[in-house]
mmCIF file of C-alpha atoms in Angstrom:
data_model
loop_
_atom_site.group_PDB
_atom_site.id
_atom_site.type_symbol
_atom_site.label_atom_id
_atom_site.label_comp_id
_atom_site.label_asym_id
_atom_site.label_seq_id
_atom_site.Cartn_x
_atom_site.Cartn_y
_atom_site.Cartn_z
ATOM 1 C CA MET A 181 0.287 91.041 8.669
ATOM 2 C CA THR A 182 4.150 90.188 8.903
ATOM 3 C CA ALA A 183 5.570 86.723 7.823
ATOM 4 C CA GLY A 184 6.123 85.717 11.383
ATOM 5 C CA GLN A 185 2.506 86.489 12.395
ATOM 6 C CA SER A 186 1.262 84.431 9.376
ATOM 7 C CA ALA A 187 3.593 81.693 10.151
ATOM 8 C CA GLY A 188 2.411 81.565 13.632
ATOM 9 C CA GLN A 189 -1.292 81.601 12.619
ATOM 10 C CA SER A 190 -0.592 78.697 10.168
ATOM 11 C CA ALA A 191 1.271 76.841 12.784
ATOM 12 C CA GLY A 192 -1.431 77.524 15.325
ATOM 13 C CA GLN A 193 -4.141 76.313 13.008
ATOM 14 C CA SER A 194 -2.314 73.200 12.181
ATOM 15 C CA ALA A 195 -1.198 72.335 15.626
ATOM 16 C CA GLY A 196 -4.340 73.425 17.538
ATOM 17 C CA PRO A 197 -6.581 70.500 16.865
ATOM 18 C CA ASN A 198 -3.873 68.032 17.388
ATOM 19 C CA ALA A 199 -2.833 69.760 20.773
ATOM 20 C CA VAL A 200 -6.479 69.661 21.861
ATOM 21 C CA GLU A 201 -6.866 65.963 20.850
ATOM 22 C CA GLN A 202 -3.540 65.146 22.828
ATOM 23 C CA LYS A 203 -4.939 66.769 25.803
ATOM 24 C CA THR A 204 -8.364 65.216 25.730
ATOM 25 C CA GLU A 205 -7.364 61.675 24.743
ATOM 26 C CA ALA A 206 -6.868 59.242 27.720
ATOM 27 C CA PRO A 207 -4.835 56.105 27.666
ATOM 28 C CA VAL A 208 -7.033 53.013 27.143
ATOM 29 C CA VAL A 209 -6.491 50.353 29.844
ATOM 30 C CA ASP A 210 -7.700 46.783 29.570
ATOM 31 C CA GLU A 211 -10.444 46.338 32.174
ATOM 32 C CA ARG A 212 -9.170 42.770 32.843
ATOM 33 C CA ILE A 213 -5.980 44.256 34.684
ATOM 34 C CA LEU A 214 -7.915 46.851 36.615
ATOM 35 C CA ARG A 215 -7.475 46.426 40.395
ATOM 36 C CA THR A 216 -10.578 46.009 42.296
ATOM 37 C CA SER A 217 -10.786 47.240 45.894
ATOM 38 C CA PRO A 218 -11.561 44.535 48.626
ATOM 39 C CA LEU A 219 -14.741 46.420 49.444
ATOM 40 C CA LYS A 220 -16.003 45.997 45.779
ATOM 41 C CA LYS A 221 -15.080 42.454 45.855
ATOM 42 C CA LEU A 222 -17.021 41.966 49.103
ATOM 43 C CA LEU A 223 -20.126 43.830 47.686
ATOM 44 C CA ALA A 224 -20.015 41.593 44.533
ATOM 45 C CA ARG A 225 -20.236 38.328 46.496
ATOM 46 C CA PRO A 226 -23.800 36.837 46.188
ATOM 47 C CA GLU A 227 -23.695 35.319 49.720
ATOM 48 C CA LEU A 228 -22.981 38.665 51.468
ATOM 49 C CA GLY A 229 -26.591 39.407 52.212
ATOM 50 C CA SER A 230 -27.175 35.872 53.555
ATOM 51 C CA VAL A 231 -24.113 36.090 55.861
ATOM 52 C CA VAL A 232 -25.493 39.343 57.347
ATOM 53 C CA GLY A 233 -28.876 37.695 57.807
ATOM 54 C CA ALA A 234 -27.263 34.512 59.401
ATOM 55 C CA LEU A 235 -25.187 36.703 61.917
ATOM 56 C CA ALA A 236 -28.519 38.533 62.789
ATOM 57 C CA VAL A 237 -30.499 35.430 63.355
ATOM 58 C CA PHE A 238 -27.624 33.967 65.376
ATOM 59 C CA VAL A 239 -27.498 36.926 67.579
ATOM 60 C CA PHE A 240 -31.109 37.185 67.895
ATOM 61 C CA PHE A 241 -31.679 33.642 69.208
ATOM 62 C CA ALA A 242 -28.580 33.702 71.360
ATOM 63 C CA LEU A 243 -30.149 36.514 73.289
ATOM 64 C CA ILE A 244 -33.682 35.279 73.381
ATOM 65 C CA ALA A 245 -33.336 31.573 73.630
ATOM 66 C CA ASP A 246 -31.817 29.963 76.716
ATOM 67 C CA GLY A 247 -29.464 27.173 75.776
ATOM 68 C CA PHE A 248 -29.067 28.150 72.215
ATOM 69 C CA LEU A 249 -25.202 28.697 72.601
ATOM 70 C CA ARG A 250 -24.575 25.268 74.193
ATOM 71 C CA ALA A 251 -22.506 22.836 72.339
ATOM 72 C CA ALA A 252 -25.225 20.201 72.089
ATOM 73 C CA SER A 253 -27.864 22.916 70.878
ATOM 74 C CA LEU A 254 -25.373 23.974 68.067
ATOM 75 C CA SER A 255 -24.965 20.385 67.095
ATOM 76 C CA THR A 256 -28.679 19.986 66.649
ATOM 77 C CA VAL A 257 -28.873 23.220 64.639
ATOM 78 C CA LEU A 258 -26.016 21.912 62.439
ATOM 79 C CA TYR A 259 -27.874 18.741 61.926
ATOM 80 C CA ALA A 260 -31.099 20.422 60.919
ATOM 81 C CA SER A 261 -29.250 22.801 58.479
ATOM 82 C CA SER A 262 -27.322 19.728 56.916
ATOM 83 C CA THR A 263 -30.468 17.832 56.118
ATOM 84 C CA ILE A 264 -31.542 20.905 54.190
ATOM 85 C CA GLY A 265 -28.107 21.918 52.994
ATOM 86 C CA ILE A 266 -27.320 18.592 51.192
ATOM 87 C CA MET A 267 -30.201 19.352 48.739
ATOM 88 C CA ALA A 268 -29.688 23.189 48.734
ATOM 89 C CA VAL A 269 -26.314 22.879 47.178
ATOM 90 C CA PRO A 270 -27.285 21.196 43.966
ATOM 91 C CA VAL A 271 -30.597 23.018 43.840
ATOM 92 C CA ALA A 272 -28.605 26.189 44.029
ATOM 93 C CA LEU A 273 -26.442 25.205 41.124
ATOM 94 C CA LEU A 274 -29.516 24.315 39.111
ATOM 95 C CA MET A 275 -31.008 27.791 39.862
ATOM 96 C CA ILE A 276 -27.871 29.421 38.762
ATOM 97 C CA GLY A 277 -28.259 27.466 35.524
ATOM 98 C CA GLY A 278 -31.851 29.098 35.287
ATOM 99 C CA GLU A 279 -34.005 26.172 36.141
ATOM 100 C CA PHE A 280 -36.080 24.566 38.826
ATOM 101 C CA ASP A 281 -36.964 21.186 40.215
ATOM 102 C CA LEU A 282 -40.125 20.636 41.947
ATOM 103 C CA SER A 283 -39.620 16.896 42.270
ATOM 104 C CA ALA A 284 -36.561 17.182 44.433
ATOM 105 C CA GLY A 285 -38.491 16.633 47.701
ATOM 106 C CA VAL A 286 -40.202 13.570 46.829
ATOM 107 C CA LEU A 287 -37.233 12.199 44.884
ATOM 108 C CA VAL A 288 -35.579 11.992 48.403
ATOM 109 C CA THR A 289 -38.340 9.660 49.401
ATOM 110 C CA SER A 290 -38.346 7.603 46.201
ATOM 111 C CA SER A 291 -34.650 7.036 46.677
ATOM 112 C CA ALA A 292 -35.130 5.693 50.108
ATOM 113 C CA LEU A 293 -38.060 3.445 49.012
ATOM 114 C CA ILE A 294 -36.066 2.089 46.139
ATOM 115 C CA SER A 295 -33.067 1.213 48.276
ATOM 116 C CA SER A 296 -35.367 -0.441 51.054
ATOM 117 C CA MET A 297 -37.822 -2.373 48.930
ATOM 118 C CA PHE A 298 -35.135 -3.784 46.480
ATOM 119 C CA SER A 299 -32.968 -4.897 49.405
ATOM 120 C CA TYR A 300 -35.994 -6.442 51.228
ATOM 121 C CA GLN A 301 -37.733 -8.138 48.216
ATOM 122 C CA MET A 302 -34.608 -9.399 46.617
ATOM 123 C CA THR A 303 -33.086 -10.424 50.102
ATOM 124 C CA ALA A 304 -29.803 -8.891 48.909
ATOM 125 C CA ASN A 305 -27.142 -7.010 50.691
ATOM 126 C CA THR A 306 -28.517 -3.544 51.643
ATOM 127 C CA TRP A 307 -25.620 -2.057 49.393
ATOM 128 C CA VAL A 308 -27.069 -3.641 46.348
ATOM 129 C CA GLY A 309 -30.371 -1.742 47.222
ATOM 130 C CA VAL A 310 -28.165 1.473 47.795
ATOM 131 C CA GLY A 311 -26.431 1.169 44.205
ATOM 132 C CA VAL A 312 -29.705 0.469 42.549
ATOM 133 C CA SER A 313 -31.197 3.406 44.239
ATOM 134 C CA LEU A 314 -28.429 5.574 43.004
ATOM 135 C CA LEU A 315 -28.890 4.426 39.467
ATOM 136 C CA VAL A 316 -32.531 5.048 39.329
ATOM 137 C CA SER A 317 -32.219 8.402 40.956
ATOM 138 C CA LEU A 318 -29.689 9.580 38.468
ATOM 139 C CA ALA A 319 -32.000 8.105 35.652
ATOM 140 C CA ILE A 320 -34.836 10.268 37.006
ATOM 141 C CA GLY A 321 -32.642 13.358 37.130
ATOM 142 C CA ALA A 322 -31.479 12.816 33.543
ATOM 143 C CA PHE A 323 -35.182 12.322 32.470
ATOM 144 C CA ASN A 324 -35.975 15.659 33.904
ATOM 145 C CA GLY A 325 -33.105 17.242 32.080
ATOM 146 C CA PHE A 326 -33.786 15.441 28.842
ATOM 147 C CA MET A 327 -37.381 16.391 28.845
ATOM 148 C CA LEU A 328 -36.569 20.023 29.433
ATOM 149 C CA THR A 329 -34.135 20.177 26.629
ATOM 150 C CA ARG A 330 -36.160 18.439 24.201
ATOM 151 C CA THR A 331 -39.411 19.818 24.720
ATOM 152 C CA LYS A 332 -38.457 23.380 25.468
ATOM 153 C CA LEU A 333 -41.225 23.441 28.108
ATOM 154 C CA PRO A 334 -40.620 25.441 31.397
ATOM 155 C CA SER A 335 -38.809 23.443 34.081
ATOM 156 C CA PHE A 336 -41.870 24.187 36.195
ATOM 157 C CA ILE A 337 -44.245 22.107 34.039
ATOM 158 C CA ILE A 338 -41.706 19.288 33.555
ATOM 159 C CA THR A 339 -40.710 18.799 37.186
ATOM 160 C CA LEU A 340 -44.272 19.501 38.466
ATOM 161 C CA GLY A 341 -45.298 16.542 36.266
ATOM 162 C CA THR A 342 -42.360 14.475 37.641
ATOM 163 C CA PHE A 343 -43.418 15.412 41.066
ATOM 164 C CA LEU A 344 -46.920 14.066 40.621
ATOM 165 C CA MET A 345 -45.713 10.864 38.975
ATOM 166 C CA LEU A 346 -43.202 10.136 41.841
ATOM 167 C CA CYS A 347 -45.925 10.926 44.492
ATOM 168 C CA GLY A 348 -48.219 8.327 42.874
ATOM 169 C CA MET A 349 -45.406 5.831 42.340
ATOM 170 C CA ASN A 350 -44.166 6.062 45.781
ATOM 171 C CA LEU A 351 -47.511 5.395 47.345
ATOM 172 C CA GLY A 352 -48.647 2.952 44.753
ATOM 173 C CA PHE A 353 -45.612 0.782 44.595
ATOM 174 C CA THR A 354 -45.159 0.705 48.350
ATOM 175 C CA LYS A 355 -48.740 -0.518 48.923
ATOM 176 C CA LEU A 356 -48.411 -3.009 46.068
ATOM 177 C CA ILE A 357 -45.162 -4.549 47.328
ATOM 178 C CA ASP A 358 -45.419 -4.226 51.109
ATOM 179 C CA GLY A 359 -49.316 -3.990 51.625
ATOM 180 C CA THR A 360 -48.860 -0.887 53.531
ATOM 181 C CA VAL A 361 -47.806 2.910 53.278
ATOM 182 C CA SER A 362 -44.314 2.181 54.886
ATOM 183 C CA THR A 363 -41.561 -0.181 54.069
ATOM 184 C CA LYS A 364 -40.478 -3.298 56.110
ATOM 185 C CA THR A 365 -37.587 -3.165 58.278
ATOM 186 C CA ILE A 366 -34.210 -4.157 56.887
ATOM 187 C CA ALA A 367 -32.104 -3.599 60.035
ATOM 188 C CA ASP A 368 -31.398 -7.371 60.279
ATOM 189 C CA MET A 369 -30.004 -7.611 56.661
ATOM 190 C CA GLN A 370 -26.407 -7.757 55.661
ATOM 191 C CA GLY A 371 -24.586 -4.538 55.108
ATOM 192 C CA PHE A 372 -27.133 -2.387 57.065
ATOM 193 C CA SER A 373 -24.640 -1.508 59.899
ATOM 194 C CA SER A 374 -21.946 -0.420 57.309
ATOM 195 C CA ALA A 375 -24.486 1.650 55.411
ATOM 196 C CA ARG A 376 -25.738 3.233 58.491
ATOM 197 C CA ALA A 377 -22.148 4.144 59.288
ATOM 198 C CA VAL A 378 -21.728 5.932 55.961
ATOM 199 C CA PHE A 379 -25.096 7.824 55.833
ATOM 200 C CA ALA A 380 -26.454 8.004 59.316
ATOM 201 C CA SER A 381 -23.770 7.516 61.911
ATOM 202 C CA THR A 382 -22.654 10.008 64.696
ATOM 203 C CA VAL A 383 -19.237 11.492 65.216
ATOM 204 C CA THR A 384 -18.248 12.475 68.638
ATOM 205 C CA VAL A 385 -15.887 15.583 68.956
ATOM 206 C CA GLY A 386 -15.056 16.957 72.295
ATOM 207 C CA GLY A 387 -17.856 15.077 73.959
ATOM 208 C CA VAL A 388 -20.425 16.455 71.417
ATOM 209 C CA ASP A 389 -22.237 14.245 68.970
ATOM 210 C CA PHE A 390 -22.399 15.491 65.557
ATOM 211 C CA LYS A 391 -24.266 13.671 62.711
ATOM 212 C CA ILE A 392 -22.280 12.593 59.619
ATOM 213 C CA THR A 393 -24.698 14.507 57.371
ATOM 214 C CA ILE A 394 -22.759 17.585 58.515
ATOM 215 C CA LEU A 395 -19.695 16.176 56.719
ATOM 216 C CA TRP A 396 -21.634 15.242 53.629
ATOM 217 C CA TRP A 397 -22.949 18.844 53.521
ATOM 218 C CA LEU A 398 -19.623 20.472 53.794
ATOM 219 C CA ALA A 399 -18.234 18.169 51.176
ATOM 220 C CA LEU A 400 -20.937 19.023 48.780
ATOM 221 C CA VAL A 401 -20.541 22.830 49.413
ATOM 222 C CA ALA A 402 -16.729 22.432 48.703
ATOM 223 C CA LEU A 403 -17.545 20.325 45.501
ATOM 224 C CA GLY A 404 -20.076 22.878 44.310
ATOM 225 C CA SER A 405 -17.767 25.825 44.976
ATOM 226 C CA TRP A 406 -14.948 24.110 43.196
ATOM 227 C CA ILE A 407 -17.175 23.430 40.049
ATOM 228 C CA LEU A 408 -18.525 26.882 40.008
ATOM 229 C CA LEU A 409 -15.204 28.674 40.420
ATOM 230 C CA ARG A 410 -12.543 26.478 39.269
ATOM 231 C CA THR A 411 -13.952 24.537 36.277
ATOM 232 C CA ARG A 412 -15.133 25.028 32.721
ATOM 233 C CA VAL A 413 -18.380 23.715 33.840
ATOM 234 C CA GLY A 414 -18.901 26.307 36.268
ATOM 235 C CA ASN A 415 -18.461 28.842 33.536
ATOM 236 C CA TRP A 416 -21.097 26.899 31.412
ATOM 237 C CA ILE A 417 -23.618 26.947 34.375
ATOM 238 C CA PHE A 418 -23.115 30.772 34.726
ATOM 239 C CA ALA A 419 -23.521 31.410 31.049
ATOM 240 C CA VAL A 420 -26.490 29.147 30.509
ATOM 241 C CA GLY A 421 -28.248 30.868 33.435
ATOM 242 C CA GLY A 422 -27.417 34.271 32.235
ATOM 243 C CA ASN A 423 -28.344 33.970 28.618
ATOM 244 C CA GLU A 424 -28.923 30.588 27.163
ATOM 245 C CA ASP A 425 -28.982 31.704 23.602
ATOM 246 C CA ALA A 426 -25.720 33.628 23.935
ATOM 247 C CA ALA A 427 -24.260 30.681 25.528
ATOM 248 C CA ARG A 428 -25.232 28.235 22.867
ATOM 249 C CA ALA A 429 -23.916 30.708 20.326
ATOM 250 C CA VAL A 430 -20.439 30.710 21.926
ATOM 251 C CA GLY A 431 -20.342 26.875 21.966
ATOM 252 C CA VAL A 432 -21.565 26.059 25.414
ATOM 253 C CA PRO A 433 -23.235 22.606 25.501
ATOM 254 C CA VAL A 434 -26.524 23.863 26.916
ATOM 255 C CA ALA A 435 -28.346 20.563 26.892
ATOM 256 C CA ARG A 436 -25.536 18.571 28.610
ATOM 257 C CA THR A 437 -24.988 21.153 31.175
ATOM 258 C CA LYS A 438 -28.751 21.333 32.142
ATOM 259 C CA ILE A 439 -29.066 17.414 32.055
ATOM 260 C CA GLY A 440 -25.932 17.311 34.315
ATOM 261 C CA LEU A 441 -27.467 19.885 36.859
ATOM 262 C CA TYR A 442 -30.661 17.752 37.161
ATOM 263 C CA MET A 443 -28.392 14.653 37.734
ATOM 264 C CA GLY A 444 -26.782 16.695 40.424
ATOM 265 C CA VAL A 445 -29.888 17.375 42.263
ATOM 266 C CA ALA A 446 -30.753 13.609 41.973
ATOM 267 C CA PHE A 447 -27.441 12.603 43.600
ATOM 268 C CA GLY A 448 -28.138 15.075 46.379
ATOM 269 C CA ALA A 449 -31.595 13.403 46.763
ATOM 270 C CA TRP A 450 -29.947 9.979 46.763
ATOM 271 C CA ILE A 451 -27.717 10.968 49.834
ATOM 272 C CA SER A 452 -30.595 12.494 51.566
ATOM 273 C CA GLY A 453 -32.757 9.415 50.883
ATOM 274 C CA GLN A 454 -30.168 7.014 52.167
ATOM 275 C CA HIS A 455 -29.758 9.048 55.313
ATOM 276 C CA LEU A 456 -33.576 8.893 55.681
ATOM 277 C CA LEU A 457 -33.690 5.234 55.386
ATOM 278 C CA PHE A 458 -30.665 4.170 57.528
ATOM 279 C CA SER A 459 -31.688 6.699 60.278
ATOM 280 C CA PHE A 460 -35.151 5.337 60.923
ATOM 281 C CA ASP A 461 -34.958 1.804 59.196
ATOM 282 C CA ALA A 462 -38.375 2.356 57.714
ATOM 283 C CA VAL A 463 -39.678 5.070 55.232
ATOM 284 C CA GLN A 464 -43.242 6.510 55.027
ATOM 285 C CA SER A 465 -44.178 6.603 51.346
ATOM 286 C CA GLY A 466 -45.989 10.065 51.703
ATOM 287 C CA GLU A 467 -42.826 11.991 53.067
ATOM 288 C CA GLY A 468 -41.031 14.637 51.199
ATOM 289 C CA VAL A 469 -43.842 16.510 49.710
ATOM 290 C CA GLY A 470 -43.313 20.280 50.179
ATOM 291 C CA ASN A 471 -39.583 19.975 51.034
ATOM 292 C CA GLU A 472 -38.596 21.098 47.543
ATOM 293 C CA LEU A 473 -39.822 24.675 48.373
ATOM 294 C CA ILE A 474 -37.553 24.636 51.437
ATOM 295 C CA TYR A 475 -34.592 23.802 49.240
ATOM 296 C CA ILE A 476 -35.429 26.564 46.845
ATOM 297 C CA ILE A 477 -36.045 28.975 49.710
ATOM 298 C CA ALA A 478 -32.594 28.143 51.207
ATOM 299 C CA ALA A 479 -30.882 28.718 47.840
ATOM 300 C CA VAL A 480 -32.848 32.086 47.408
ATOM 301 C CA ILE A 481 -31.816 33.178 50.904
ATOM 302 C CA GLY A 482 -28.262 32.343 50.059
ATOM 303 C CA GLY A 483 -28.224 34.830 47.123
ATOM 304 C CA CYS A 484 -29.449 32.808 44.192
ATOM 305 C CA LEU A 485 -31.603 34.765 41.739
ATOM 306 C CA ILE A 486 -34.890 33.388 40.514
ATOM 307 C CA THR A 487 -33.810 34.432 36.919
ATOM 308 C CA GLY A 488 -30.527 32.502 37.010
ATOM 309 C CA GLY A 489 -26.866 33.328 36.411
ATOM 310 C CA TYR A 490 -26.143 34.477 39.849
ATOM 311 C CA GLY A 491 -25.474 32.781 43.234
ATOM 312 C CA SER A 492 -23.071 30.449 44.953
ATOM 313 C CA ALA A 493 -22.723 27.048 46.858
ATOM 314 C CA VAL A 494 -21.476 28.835 49.850
ATOM 315 C CA GLY A 495 -24.602 31.126 49.842
ATOM 316 C CA SER A 496 -26.900 27.959 49.808
ATOM 317 C CA ALA A 497 -25.178 26.670 52.768
ATOM 318 C CA VAL A 498 -25.713 29.874 54.607
ATOM 319 C CA GLY A 499 -29.308 29.851 53.680
ATOM 320 C CA ALA A 500 -29.555 26.279 55.079
ATOM 321 C CA LEU A 501 -27.873 27.358 58.278
ATOM 322 C CA ILE A 502 -30.438 30.113 58.734
ATOM 323 C CA PHE A 503 -33.223 27.670 58.252
ATOM 324 C CA GLY A 504 -31.604 25.315 60.846
ATOM 325 C CA MET A 505 -31.059 28.119 63.255
ATOM 326 C CA THR A 506 -34.679 29.485 62.955
ATOM 327 C CA SER A 507 -36.302 25.975 63.198
ATOM 328 C CA LYS A 508 -34.376 25.051 66.427
ATOM 329 C CA GLY A 509 -34.074 28.494 67.731
ATOM 330 C CA ILE A 510 -38.012 28.741 67.968
ATOM 331 C CA VAL A 511 -37.931 25.354 70.059
ATOM 332 C CA PHE A 512 -35.196 26.610 72.318
ATOM 333 C CA ALA A 513 -36.955 29.844 72.888
ATOM 334 C CA GLU A 514 -40.182 27.793 73.738
ATOM 335 C CA TRP A 515 -42.251 29.644 71.225
ATOM 336 C CA ASN A 516 -45.150 28.080 69.369
ATOM 337 C CA PRO A 517 -43.611 26.187 66.426
ATOM 338 C CA ASP A 518 -46.831 27.021 64.367
ATOM 339 C CA TRP A 519 -45.106 30.409 63.723
ATOM 340 C CA PHE A 520 -41.999 28.836 62.039
ATOM 341 C CA LYS A 521 -43.275 29.144 58.566
ATOM 342 C CA PHE A 522 -44.179 32.831 59.178
ATOM 343 C CA PHE A 523 -40.633 33.637 60.161
ATOM 344 C CA LEU A 524 -39.484 31.635 57.198
ATOM 345 C CA GLY A 525 -41.394 33.561 54.842
ATOM 346 C CA ALA A 526 -40.508 36.807 56.394
ATOM 347 C CA MET A 527 -36.833 35.856 56.185
ATOM 348 C CA LEU A 528 -37.292 34.889 52.702
ATOM 349 C CA LEU A 529 -38.580 38.288 51.678
ATOM 350 C CA LEU A 530 -36.076 40.014 53.735
ATOM 351 C CA ALA A 531 -33.211 38.179 52.364
ATOM 352 C CA THR A 532 -34.271 38.783 48.820
ATOM 353 C CA LEU A 533 -34.713 42.395 49.247
ATOM 354 C CA LEU A 534 -31.339 42.494 50.940
ATOM 355 C CA ASN A 535 -29.703 40.608 48.156
ATOM 356 C CA ALA A 536 -31.262 42.892 45.555
ATOM 357 C CA TRP A 537 -29.934 46.004 47.345
ATOM 358 C CA VAL A 538 -26.314 44.395 47.723
ATOM 359 C CA ARG A 539 -26.396 43.577 44.053
ATOM 360 C CA LYS A 540 -27.305 46.946 42.933
ATOM 361 C CA ARG A 541 -24.669 48.372 45.066
ATOM 362 C CA ALA A 542 -22.202 45.921 43.705
ATOM 363 C CA GLU A 543 -23.124 47.030 40.194
ATOM 364 C CA ALA A 544 -22.846 50.631 41.003
ATOM 365 C CA THR A 545 -19.405 50.453 42.407
ATOM 366 C CA THR A 546 -18.035 48.603 39.322
#
């Protein structure tokens, strides 16, 4: 072997592995600066499935139901959607945080009863009753959150207990104070007209009447979206719903976050309760039972996961819109309204399956 050959072999032996390593090594790029295509961003949106479903429901009833596309009919649909959507937004945030509230439906009635009976019995300005109702509603929400964080019991158990207690209190106090199952009229009291203007008035746009609850609904959707996407509290909500122990380990105030979410549901119940009172002047103490399931359904149809950590406020609004279109579309189509819950259940299953498929596609493309 010549000196040149031995030098070449030694050079090849020393340079060979390094050369291979240099060929196989790839530059490491921080995933935070990777560009995401618009399609991937769209597939990652939790409300995508509900938007597709809403378009399908809209087209279906536009073709089937005469008069569905009239301006007055769409106003009715939006009103029906807003009465659900006002509660669906805070319920969606609570579900993103990994919890439920089975007392949300009767809490709406409780809020209305407190406002009405306090104003009537104390012969006070109706705004005093409205303020007292707000404080009591927030206290009930804080109670749910406090009991949940202290006892570590499932939210299903805690809020089911609150649901039963509120059902009994609504009926018991109304009979004890008013002697019947409904409240007395407060239409002739000072402040009633101004309170009605805030919670139950009608706004005319282009000759079409729209209920003010639609504005309340849109405001809550905007507020909920801002909280989730633009604030530190929004990060806390997603973290708590995704993994509570991990969130606590990195310093997220889990207890305060959950109490705040329950108080948010109570705030939505207060708005809905005042609308109920000032729309009809009197309140039946047995109303609201079962509505909590409708709020949860709207949130789930809108893309919220039962397991928490995923969803959006916009999605809950779309879910409420689907509910409104279905409930009124069946009427416009002159179908038997007894079939409404069947269609609602079918939409819930289809939306859940579609949301699961969309999420899998989004995870596969990332």
